[in-house]
Coordinates of C-alpha atoms in Angstrom, one line a residue:
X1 CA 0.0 0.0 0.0
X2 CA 1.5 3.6 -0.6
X3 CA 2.1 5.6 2.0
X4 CA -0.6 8.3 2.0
X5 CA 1.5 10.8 4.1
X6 CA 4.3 12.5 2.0
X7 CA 6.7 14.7 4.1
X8 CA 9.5 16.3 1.7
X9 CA 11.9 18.5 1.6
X10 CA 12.4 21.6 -0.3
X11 CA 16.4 22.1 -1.0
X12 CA 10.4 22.3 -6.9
X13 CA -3.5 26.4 -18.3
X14 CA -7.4 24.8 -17.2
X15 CA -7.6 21.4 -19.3
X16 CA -10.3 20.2 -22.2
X17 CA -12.5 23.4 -21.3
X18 CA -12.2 23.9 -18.0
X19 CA -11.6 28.1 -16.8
X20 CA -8.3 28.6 -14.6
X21 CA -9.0 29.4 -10.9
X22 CA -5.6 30.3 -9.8
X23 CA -4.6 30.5 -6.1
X24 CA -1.8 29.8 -3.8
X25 CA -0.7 29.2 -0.2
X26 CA -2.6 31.3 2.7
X27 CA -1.3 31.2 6.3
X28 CA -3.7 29.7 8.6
X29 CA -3.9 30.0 12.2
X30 CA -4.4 26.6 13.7
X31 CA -0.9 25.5 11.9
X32 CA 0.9 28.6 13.2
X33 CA -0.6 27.7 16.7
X34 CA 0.6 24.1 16.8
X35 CA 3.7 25.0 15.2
X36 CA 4.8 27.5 17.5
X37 CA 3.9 25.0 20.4
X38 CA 6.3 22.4 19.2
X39 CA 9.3 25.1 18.5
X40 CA 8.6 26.2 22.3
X41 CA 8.8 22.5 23.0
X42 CA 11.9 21.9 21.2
X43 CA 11.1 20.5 18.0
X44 CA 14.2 20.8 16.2
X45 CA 12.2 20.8 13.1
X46 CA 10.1 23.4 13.9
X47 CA 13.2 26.0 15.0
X48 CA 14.6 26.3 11.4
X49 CA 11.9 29.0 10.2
X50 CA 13.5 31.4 7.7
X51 CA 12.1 34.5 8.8
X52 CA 14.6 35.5 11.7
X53 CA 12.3 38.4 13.1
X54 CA 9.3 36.0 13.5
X55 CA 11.8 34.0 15.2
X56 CA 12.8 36.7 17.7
X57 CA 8.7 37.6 18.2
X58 CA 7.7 34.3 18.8
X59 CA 10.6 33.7 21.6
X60 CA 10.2 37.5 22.8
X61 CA 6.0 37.1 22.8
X62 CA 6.4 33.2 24.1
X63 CA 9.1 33.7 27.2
X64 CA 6.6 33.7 29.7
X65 CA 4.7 31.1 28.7
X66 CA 7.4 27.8 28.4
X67 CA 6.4 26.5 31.5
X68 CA 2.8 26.4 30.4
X69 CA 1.7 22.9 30.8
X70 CA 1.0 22.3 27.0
X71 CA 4.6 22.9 26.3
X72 CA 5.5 20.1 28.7
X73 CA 3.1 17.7 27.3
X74 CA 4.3 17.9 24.0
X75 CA 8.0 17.2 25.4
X76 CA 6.7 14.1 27.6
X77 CA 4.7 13.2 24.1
X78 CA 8.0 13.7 22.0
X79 CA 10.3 10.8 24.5
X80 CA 7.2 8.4 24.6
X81 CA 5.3 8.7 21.7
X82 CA 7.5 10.0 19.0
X83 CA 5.4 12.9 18.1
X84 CA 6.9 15.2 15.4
X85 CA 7.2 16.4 11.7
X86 CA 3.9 15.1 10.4
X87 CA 1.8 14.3 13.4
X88 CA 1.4 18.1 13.9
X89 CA -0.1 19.4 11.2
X90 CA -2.0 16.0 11.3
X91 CA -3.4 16.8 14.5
X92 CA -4.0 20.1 13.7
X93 CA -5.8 19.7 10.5
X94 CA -8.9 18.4 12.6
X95 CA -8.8 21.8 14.3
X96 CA -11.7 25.2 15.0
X97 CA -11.0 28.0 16.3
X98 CA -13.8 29.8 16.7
X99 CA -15.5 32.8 19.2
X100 CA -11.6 32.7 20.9
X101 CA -11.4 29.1 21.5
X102 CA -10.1 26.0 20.2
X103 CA -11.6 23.1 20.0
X104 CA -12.3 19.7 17.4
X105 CA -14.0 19.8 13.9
X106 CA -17.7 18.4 14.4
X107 CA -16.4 16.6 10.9
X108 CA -12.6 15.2 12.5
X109 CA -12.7 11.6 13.3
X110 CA -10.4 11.0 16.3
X111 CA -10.8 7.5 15.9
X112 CA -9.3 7.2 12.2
X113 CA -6.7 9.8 12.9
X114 CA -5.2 7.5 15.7
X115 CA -5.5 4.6 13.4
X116 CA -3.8 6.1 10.8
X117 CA -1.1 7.8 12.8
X118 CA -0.7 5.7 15.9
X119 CA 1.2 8.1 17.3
X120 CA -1.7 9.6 18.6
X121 CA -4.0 8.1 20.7
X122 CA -7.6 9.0 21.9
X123 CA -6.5 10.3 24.9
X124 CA -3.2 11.8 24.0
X125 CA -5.3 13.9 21.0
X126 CA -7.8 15.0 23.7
X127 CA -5.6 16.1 26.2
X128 CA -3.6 18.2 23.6
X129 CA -6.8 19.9 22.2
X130 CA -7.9 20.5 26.1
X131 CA -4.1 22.4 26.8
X132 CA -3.7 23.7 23.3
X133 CA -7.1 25.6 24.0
X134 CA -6.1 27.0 27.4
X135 CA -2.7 28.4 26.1
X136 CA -4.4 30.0 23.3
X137 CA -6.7 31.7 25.2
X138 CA -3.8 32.8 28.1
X139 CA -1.4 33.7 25.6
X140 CA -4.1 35.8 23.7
X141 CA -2.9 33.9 20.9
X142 CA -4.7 35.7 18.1
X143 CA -3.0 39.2 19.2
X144 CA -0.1 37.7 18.1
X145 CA -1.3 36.2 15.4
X146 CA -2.9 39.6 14.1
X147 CA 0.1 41.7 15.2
X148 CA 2.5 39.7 12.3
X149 CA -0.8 40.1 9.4
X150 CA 1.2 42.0 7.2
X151 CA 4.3 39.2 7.5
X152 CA 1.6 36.4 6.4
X153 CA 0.0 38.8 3.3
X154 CA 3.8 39.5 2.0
X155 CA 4.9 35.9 2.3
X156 CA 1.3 35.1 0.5
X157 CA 1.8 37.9 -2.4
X158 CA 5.4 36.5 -2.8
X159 CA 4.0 32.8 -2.9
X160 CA 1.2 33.6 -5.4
X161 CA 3.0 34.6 -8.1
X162 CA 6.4 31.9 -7.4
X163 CA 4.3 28.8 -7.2
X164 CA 0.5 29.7 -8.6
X165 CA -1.6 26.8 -8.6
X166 CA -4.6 26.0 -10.6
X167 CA -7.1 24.3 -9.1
X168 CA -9.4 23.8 -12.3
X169 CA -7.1 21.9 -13.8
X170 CA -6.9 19.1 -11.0
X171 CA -10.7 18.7 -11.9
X172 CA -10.6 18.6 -15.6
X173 CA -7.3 16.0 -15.2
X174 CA -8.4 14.3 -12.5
X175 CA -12.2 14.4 -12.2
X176 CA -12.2 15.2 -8.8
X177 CA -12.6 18.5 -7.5
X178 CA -9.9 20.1 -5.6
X179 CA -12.1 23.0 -3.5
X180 CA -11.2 21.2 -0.5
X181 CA -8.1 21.6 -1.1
X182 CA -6.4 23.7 1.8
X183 CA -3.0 25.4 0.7
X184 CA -1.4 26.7 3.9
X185 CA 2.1 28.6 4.0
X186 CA 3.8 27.5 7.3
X187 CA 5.9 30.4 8.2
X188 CA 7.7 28.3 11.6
X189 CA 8.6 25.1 9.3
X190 CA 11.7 26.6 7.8
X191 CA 12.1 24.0 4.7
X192 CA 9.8 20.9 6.1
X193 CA 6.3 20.8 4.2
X194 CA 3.8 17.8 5.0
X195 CA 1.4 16.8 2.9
X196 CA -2.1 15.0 4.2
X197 CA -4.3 13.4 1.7
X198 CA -8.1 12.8 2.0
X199 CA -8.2 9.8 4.6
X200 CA -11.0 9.8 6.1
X201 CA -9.6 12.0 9.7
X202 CA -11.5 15.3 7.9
X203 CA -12.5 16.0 4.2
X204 CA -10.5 17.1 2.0
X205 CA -6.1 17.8 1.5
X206 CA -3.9 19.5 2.9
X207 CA -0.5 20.9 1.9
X208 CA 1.0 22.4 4.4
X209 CA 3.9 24.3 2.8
X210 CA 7.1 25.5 4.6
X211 CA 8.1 29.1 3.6
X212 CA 11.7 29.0 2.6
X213 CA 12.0 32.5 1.9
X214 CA 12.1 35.7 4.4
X215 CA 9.6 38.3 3.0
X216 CA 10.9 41.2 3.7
X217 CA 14.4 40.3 1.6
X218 CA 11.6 39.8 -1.7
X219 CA 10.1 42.3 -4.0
X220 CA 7.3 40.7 -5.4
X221 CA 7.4 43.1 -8.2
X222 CA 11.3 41.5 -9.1
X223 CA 9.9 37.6 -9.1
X224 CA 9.7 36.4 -12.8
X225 CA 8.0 33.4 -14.5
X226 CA 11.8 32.0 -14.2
X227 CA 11.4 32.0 -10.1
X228 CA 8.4 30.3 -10.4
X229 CA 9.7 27.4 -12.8
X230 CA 12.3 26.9 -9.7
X231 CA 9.8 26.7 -6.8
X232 CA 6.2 26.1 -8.1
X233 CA 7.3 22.3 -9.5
X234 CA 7.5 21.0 -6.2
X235 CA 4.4 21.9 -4.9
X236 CA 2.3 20.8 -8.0
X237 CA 4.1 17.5 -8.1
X238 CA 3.1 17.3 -4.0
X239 CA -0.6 18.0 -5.4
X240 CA -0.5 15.6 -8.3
X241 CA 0.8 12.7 -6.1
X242 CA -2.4 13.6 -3.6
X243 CA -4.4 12.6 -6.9
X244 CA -2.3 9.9 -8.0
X245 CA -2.5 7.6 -4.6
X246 CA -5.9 6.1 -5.1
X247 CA -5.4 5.3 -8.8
X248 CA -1.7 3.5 -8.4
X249 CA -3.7 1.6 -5.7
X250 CA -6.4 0.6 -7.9
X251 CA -4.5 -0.1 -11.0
X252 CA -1.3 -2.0 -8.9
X253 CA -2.0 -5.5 -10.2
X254 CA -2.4 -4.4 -13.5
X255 CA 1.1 -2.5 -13.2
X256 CA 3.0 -5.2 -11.1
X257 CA 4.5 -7.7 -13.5
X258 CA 6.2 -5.0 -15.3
X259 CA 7.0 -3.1 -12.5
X260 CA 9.3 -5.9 -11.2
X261 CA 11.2 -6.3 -14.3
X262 CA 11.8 -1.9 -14.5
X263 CA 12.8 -2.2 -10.7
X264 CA 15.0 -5.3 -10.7
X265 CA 17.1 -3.1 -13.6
X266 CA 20.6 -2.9 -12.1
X267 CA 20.3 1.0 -12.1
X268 CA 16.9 1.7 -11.1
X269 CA 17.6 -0.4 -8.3
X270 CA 20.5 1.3 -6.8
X271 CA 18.5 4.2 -7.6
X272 CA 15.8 3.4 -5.4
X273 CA 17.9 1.9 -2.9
X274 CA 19.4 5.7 -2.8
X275 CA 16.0 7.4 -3.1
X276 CA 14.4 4.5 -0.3
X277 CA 12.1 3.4 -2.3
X278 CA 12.1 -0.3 -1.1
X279 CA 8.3 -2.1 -3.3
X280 CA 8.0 -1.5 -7.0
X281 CA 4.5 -0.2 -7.0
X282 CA 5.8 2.8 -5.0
X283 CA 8.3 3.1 -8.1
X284 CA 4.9 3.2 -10.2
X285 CA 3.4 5.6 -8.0
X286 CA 6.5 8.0 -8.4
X287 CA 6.5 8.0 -12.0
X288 CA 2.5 8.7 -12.4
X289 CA 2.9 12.1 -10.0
X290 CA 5.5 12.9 -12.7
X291 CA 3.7 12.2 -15.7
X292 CA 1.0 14.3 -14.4
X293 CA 3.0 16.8 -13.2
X294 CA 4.8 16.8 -16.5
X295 CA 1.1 17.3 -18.1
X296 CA 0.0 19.9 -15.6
X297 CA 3.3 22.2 -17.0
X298 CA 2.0 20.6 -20.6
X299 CA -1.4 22.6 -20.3
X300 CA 0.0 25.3 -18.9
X301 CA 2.0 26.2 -22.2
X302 CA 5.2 25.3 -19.6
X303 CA 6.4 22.1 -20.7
X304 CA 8.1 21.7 -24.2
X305 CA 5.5 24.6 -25.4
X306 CA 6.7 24.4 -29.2
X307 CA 5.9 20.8 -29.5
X308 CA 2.4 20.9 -28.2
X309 CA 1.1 24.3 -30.5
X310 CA 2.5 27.1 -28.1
X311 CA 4.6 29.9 -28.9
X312 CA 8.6 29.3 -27.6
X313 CA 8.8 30.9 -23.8
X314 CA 12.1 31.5 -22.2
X315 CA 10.7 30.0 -19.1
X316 CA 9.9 26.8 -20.4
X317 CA 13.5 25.7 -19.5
X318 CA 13.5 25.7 -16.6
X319 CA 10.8 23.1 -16.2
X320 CA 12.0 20.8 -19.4
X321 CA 15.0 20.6 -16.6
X322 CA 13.5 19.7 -14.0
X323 CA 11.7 16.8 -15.6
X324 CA 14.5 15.4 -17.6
X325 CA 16.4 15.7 -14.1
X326 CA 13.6 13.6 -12.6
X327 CA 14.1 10.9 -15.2
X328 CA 17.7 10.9 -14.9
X329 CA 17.0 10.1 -11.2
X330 CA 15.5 6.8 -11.8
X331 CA 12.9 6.9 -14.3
X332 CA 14.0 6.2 -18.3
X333 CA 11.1 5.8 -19.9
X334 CA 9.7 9.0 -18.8
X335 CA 10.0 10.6 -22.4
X336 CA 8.4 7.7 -23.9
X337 CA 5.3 8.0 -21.6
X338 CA 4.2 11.5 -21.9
X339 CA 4.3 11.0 -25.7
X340 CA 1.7 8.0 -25.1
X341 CA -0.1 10.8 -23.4
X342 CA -0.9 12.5 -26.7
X343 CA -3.9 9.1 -27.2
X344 CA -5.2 10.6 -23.4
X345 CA -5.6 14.3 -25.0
X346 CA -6.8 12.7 -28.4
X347 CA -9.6 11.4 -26.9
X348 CA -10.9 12.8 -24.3
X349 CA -14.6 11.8 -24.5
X350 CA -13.3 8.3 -24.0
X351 CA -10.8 9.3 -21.8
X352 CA -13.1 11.5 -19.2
X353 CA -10.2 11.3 -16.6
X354 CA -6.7 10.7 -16.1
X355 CA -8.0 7.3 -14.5
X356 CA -9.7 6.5 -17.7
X357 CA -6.6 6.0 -19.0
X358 CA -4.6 3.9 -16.9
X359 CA -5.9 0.3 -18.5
X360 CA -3.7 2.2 -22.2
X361 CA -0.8 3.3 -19.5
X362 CA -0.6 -0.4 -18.0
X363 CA -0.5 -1.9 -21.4
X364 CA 2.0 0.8 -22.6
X365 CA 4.1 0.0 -19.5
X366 CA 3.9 -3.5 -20.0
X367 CA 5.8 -3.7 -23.7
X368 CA 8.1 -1.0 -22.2
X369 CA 9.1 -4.0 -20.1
X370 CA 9.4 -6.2 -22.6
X371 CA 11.5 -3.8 -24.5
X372 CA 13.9 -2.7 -22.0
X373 CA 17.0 -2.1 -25.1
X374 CA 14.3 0.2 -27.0
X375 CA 13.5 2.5 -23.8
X376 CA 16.9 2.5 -23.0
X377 CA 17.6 4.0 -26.6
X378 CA 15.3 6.0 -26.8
X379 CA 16.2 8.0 -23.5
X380 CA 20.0 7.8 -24.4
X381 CA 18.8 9.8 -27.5
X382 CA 17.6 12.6 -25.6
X383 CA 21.1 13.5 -24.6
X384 CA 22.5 15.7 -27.2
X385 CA 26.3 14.8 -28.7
X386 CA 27.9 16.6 -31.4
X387 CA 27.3 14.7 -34.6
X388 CA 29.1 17.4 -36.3
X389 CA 32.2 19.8 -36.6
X390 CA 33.2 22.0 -39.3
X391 CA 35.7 24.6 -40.1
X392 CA 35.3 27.2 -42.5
X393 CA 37.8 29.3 -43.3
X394 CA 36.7 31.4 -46.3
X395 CA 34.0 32.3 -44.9
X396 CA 35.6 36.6 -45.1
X397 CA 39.1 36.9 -44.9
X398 CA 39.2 38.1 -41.2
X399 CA 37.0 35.8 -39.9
X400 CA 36.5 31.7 -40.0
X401 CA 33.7 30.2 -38.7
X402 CA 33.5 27.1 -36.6
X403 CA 30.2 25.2 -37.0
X404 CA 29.0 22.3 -34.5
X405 CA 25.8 19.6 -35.3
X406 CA 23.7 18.8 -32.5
X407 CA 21.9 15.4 -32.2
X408 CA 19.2 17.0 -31.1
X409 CA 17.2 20.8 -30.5
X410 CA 19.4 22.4 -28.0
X411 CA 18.7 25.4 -25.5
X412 CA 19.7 28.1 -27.3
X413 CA 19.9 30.2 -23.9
X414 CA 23.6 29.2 -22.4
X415 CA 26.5 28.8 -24.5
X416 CA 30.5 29.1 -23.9
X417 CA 33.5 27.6 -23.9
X418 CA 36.6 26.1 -22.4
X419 CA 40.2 25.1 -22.1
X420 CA 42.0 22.7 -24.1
X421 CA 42.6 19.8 -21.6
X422 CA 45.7 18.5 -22.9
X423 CA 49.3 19.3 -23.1
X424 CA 50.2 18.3 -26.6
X425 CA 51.1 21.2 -28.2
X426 CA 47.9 22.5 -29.3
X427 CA 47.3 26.0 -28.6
X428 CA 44.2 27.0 -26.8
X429 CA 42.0 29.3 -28.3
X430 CA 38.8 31.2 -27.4
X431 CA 36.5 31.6 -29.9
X432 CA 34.0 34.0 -28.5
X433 CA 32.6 34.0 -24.7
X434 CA 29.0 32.8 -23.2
X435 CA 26.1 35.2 -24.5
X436 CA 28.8 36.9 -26.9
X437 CA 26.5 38.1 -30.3
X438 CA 29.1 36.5 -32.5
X439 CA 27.9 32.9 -31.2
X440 CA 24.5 31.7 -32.6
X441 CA 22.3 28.8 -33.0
X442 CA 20.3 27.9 -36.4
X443 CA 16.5 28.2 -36.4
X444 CA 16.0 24.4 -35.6
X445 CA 18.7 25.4 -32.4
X446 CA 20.4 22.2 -33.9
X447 CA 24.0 24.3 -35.1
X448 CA 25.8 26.1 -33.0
X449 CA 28.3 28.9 -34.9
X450 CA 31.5 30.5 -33.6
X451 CA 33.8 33.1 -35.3
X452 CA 37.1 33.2 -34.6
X453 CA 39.5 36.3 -36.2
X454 CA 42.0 34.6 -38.2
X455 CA 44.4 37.5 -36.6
X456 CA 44.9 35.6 -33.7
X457 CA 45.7 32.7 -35.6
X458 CA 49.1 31.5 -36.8
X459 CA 49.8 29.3 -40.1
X460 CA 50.2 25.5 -39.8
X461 CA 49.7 25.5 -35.9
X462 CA 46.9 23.7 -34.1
X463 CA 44.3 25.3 -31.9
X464 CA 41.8 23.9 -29.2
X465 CA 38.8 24.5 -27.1
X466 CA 35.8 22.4 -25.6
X467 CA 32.7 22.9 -25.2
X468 CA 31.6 22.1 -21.6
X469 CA 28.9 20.0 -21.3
X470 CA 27.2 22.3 -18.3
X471 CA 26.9 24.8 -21.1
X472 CA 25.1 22.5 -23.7
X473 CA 21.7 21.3 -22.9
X474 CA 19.0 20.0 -25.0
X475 CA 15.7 21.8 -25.6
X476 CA 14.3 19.2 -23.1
X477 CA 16.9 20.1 -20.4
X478 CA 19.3 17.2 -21.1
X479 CA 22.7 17.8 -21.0
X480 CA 25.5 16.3 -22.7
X481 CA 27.4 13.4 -21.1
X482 CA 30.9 15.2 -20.8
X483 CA 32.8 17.9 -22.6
X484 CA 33.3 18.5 -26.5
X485 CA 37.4 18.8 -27.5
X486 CA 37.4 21.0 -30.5
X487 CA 41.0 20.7 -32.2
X488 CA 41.7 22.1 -36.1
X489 CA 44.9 23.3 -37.8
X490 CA 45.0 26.6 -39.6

């Protein structure tokens, strides 16, 4: 069974007719509450907030209060019951606090929360709602939380345009409607987010979302659509894998034959070994949050945009990396599977939902297995080489031109190059440096050109250069496999 909980670790267009309905992370009170309780208890992972002058108002506002008897129970619960990270916001999530006082959601159900986090128990959870509402009301809690309202709207500007998400989409995708989805911006978790999905303690998910950032270093007005290609990755793939859960579970036989044969592979084993993923079908479950999180950046016009009918955006880039890096990290036949996606968008009266389709993804999956040497291929083949170098030296008598072939569509964005890396006599030479005018690609970004002024040339001697492979990436964020040495006699 896959693990419904996800905790993680930050270090990442509505679909077939559906309107946007953007939004984005909100501070809520009852997660700042229990938060701040467990960083006056001790928490270690609740002390690493990145705002330091919430930091100093939370210990300066606080002091007085350590002793308070809530703070002691969460210590005694931290030795004997393990209580931490997750079980926090868990707890929490079954929350009111309403006319001054806390107390539990007429909808929570205690019962299936200490089931499905036995950390808790009936009367553990009821004794921390009974303390956690005296030490809001003694504190005056919601002063506090009031007096730092202008911290919480910055943080919430700033997260709104670096990681919008659309909720319509998850409904179009997924057929399930996302309104109960809460989106809270933590602003005591430091980097720790925790993700709750829809099991049965309350209605509805959860993603509680650790600000990384300090506000008041940030001008919202300075945050591009590059920013957001950095950060807003993560929590859509946090959101997809919410969606995902129930239909890995229901599809799992239908995956599991071929899943063995992927995840007995020599390298996706280490892989997983590395990543701890220990059962194939969480393998599966990994590579379905990022075939749909490759699709949600798809719709958006985000994802390889000239491919799929929209215009080229400088943006894009930075999300065809962070995919390609995801299928680097354990997942080759990635590439292969979001083109079988183009049946899913083909036909979407068939295909109402993304769970429609998973009978065509199992069978697709299935003679992936069976053809291990194609996949492998095919995803070597999205690494670019140089297929292709070419010296021309008439091209005007000051200037030759140097002209590389790319296997593939590169990113026409970064270019540059380096020193000759051997001592044989071969003179290094630099044709031109990164973002110089005199370097450009061809339409299809599959040439690169350099000039070189034949005045810094000599007769009869050789010259050198590479091209370092950080430089040279592929339009779908691949790079190549090592340096280029570039060697030619004048």
């Amino acid at each position: 069974m896959l693990k419904r909980t996800i905790i993680f670790l930050l270090g990442i267009l509505a679909s077939s007719g559906c309107f946007a309905q953007i939004t984005s992370f909100k501070a809520d009170e009852r997660f700042e509450l229990t938060s701040i309780a467990a960083r006056l208890a001790g928490y270690q992972e609740y002390m690493q907030g990145s705002v330091q002058s919430y930091n100093a108002a939370i210990d300066s506002y606080f002091a007085r209060y350590k002793e308070h008897g809530l703070i002691g129970f969460l210590k005694q619960m931290r030795q004997e019951n393990h209580i931490g990270y997750d079980a926090i916001p868990q707890a929490a999530q079954t929350l009111v606090i309403k006319d001054g006082t806390v107390s539990v959601s007429e909808d929570a159900d205690i019962a299936k929360l200490c089931e499905t986090d036995p950390r808790w128990t009936e009367d553990n959870y009821r004794r921390f709602v009974w303390l956690l509402d005296e030490f809001y009301r003694q504190t005056d809690f919601h002063s506090f939380f009031e007096d730092n309202a202008s911290l919480y709207a910055k943080g919430e500007e700033i997260m709104l345009k670096m990681c919008p998400v659309d909720t319509a989409w998850f409904g179009g995708f997924f057929g399930r409607d996302m309104s109960e989805t809460g989106l809270c911006l933590a602003f005591v978790n430091g980097p720790n987010s925790y993700l709750m999905s829809d099991t049965g303690v309350i209605d509805g998910t959860v993603l509680v979302y650790g600000l990384f950032f300090d506000p008041s270093f940030v001008d919202p007005g300075q945050i591009g659509s590059q920013t957001a290609g950095i950060y807003g990755p993560g929590a859509i793939s946090s959101l997809c894998g919410v969606m995902v859960a129930p239909i890995a579970e229901r599809y799992e036989d239908d995956f599991k034959e071929a899943a063995d044969i992927f995840f007995n592979q020599y390298d996706i084993n280490n892989l997983m070994r590395y990543k701890g993923v220990k059962e194939p079908d969480r393998m599966v479950y990994d590579w379905l949050q990022l075939l749909c999180t490759a699709m949600y950046f798809k719709d958006k016009g985000l994802y390889c945009p000239e491919d799929y009918g929209f215009g080229k955006r400088d943006e894009s880039f930075e999300y065809n990396s962070t995919i390609a890096s995801s299928a680097r990290n354990g997942c080759f036949w990635l590439d292969s599977s979001i083109e079988k996606m183009r049946e899913f968008y083909l036909d979407r009266e068939r295909y109402r939902d993304f769970g429609d389709f998973m009978p065509e993804l199992a069978e697709y999956f299935s003679d992936a297995a069976k053809n291990i040497r194609r996949e492998r291929k095919h995803y070597a083949s999205l690494y670019p080489n140089v297929v292709s170098a070419k010296v021309k030296k008439n091209y005007s008598p000051d200037t030759l031109l140097v002209e590389f072939g790319f296997s593939v569509p590169m990113h026409t964005g970064v270019n540059g190059t380096g020193n000759y890396p051997y001592d044989d006599g071969t003179l290094m030479i630099e044709p031109s440096k990164p973002y110089d005018k005199t370097v450009y690609y061809s339409d299809d970004a599959r040439k690169l050109t350099m000039k070189i002024e034949k005045s810094s040339l000599e007769k009869g001697r050789s010259y050198g250069f590479a091209l370092p492979w950080r430089y040279y990436r592929s339009y779908k964020g691949y790079p190549m496999k090592g340096d280029y040495v570039f060697v030619f006699k004048y």
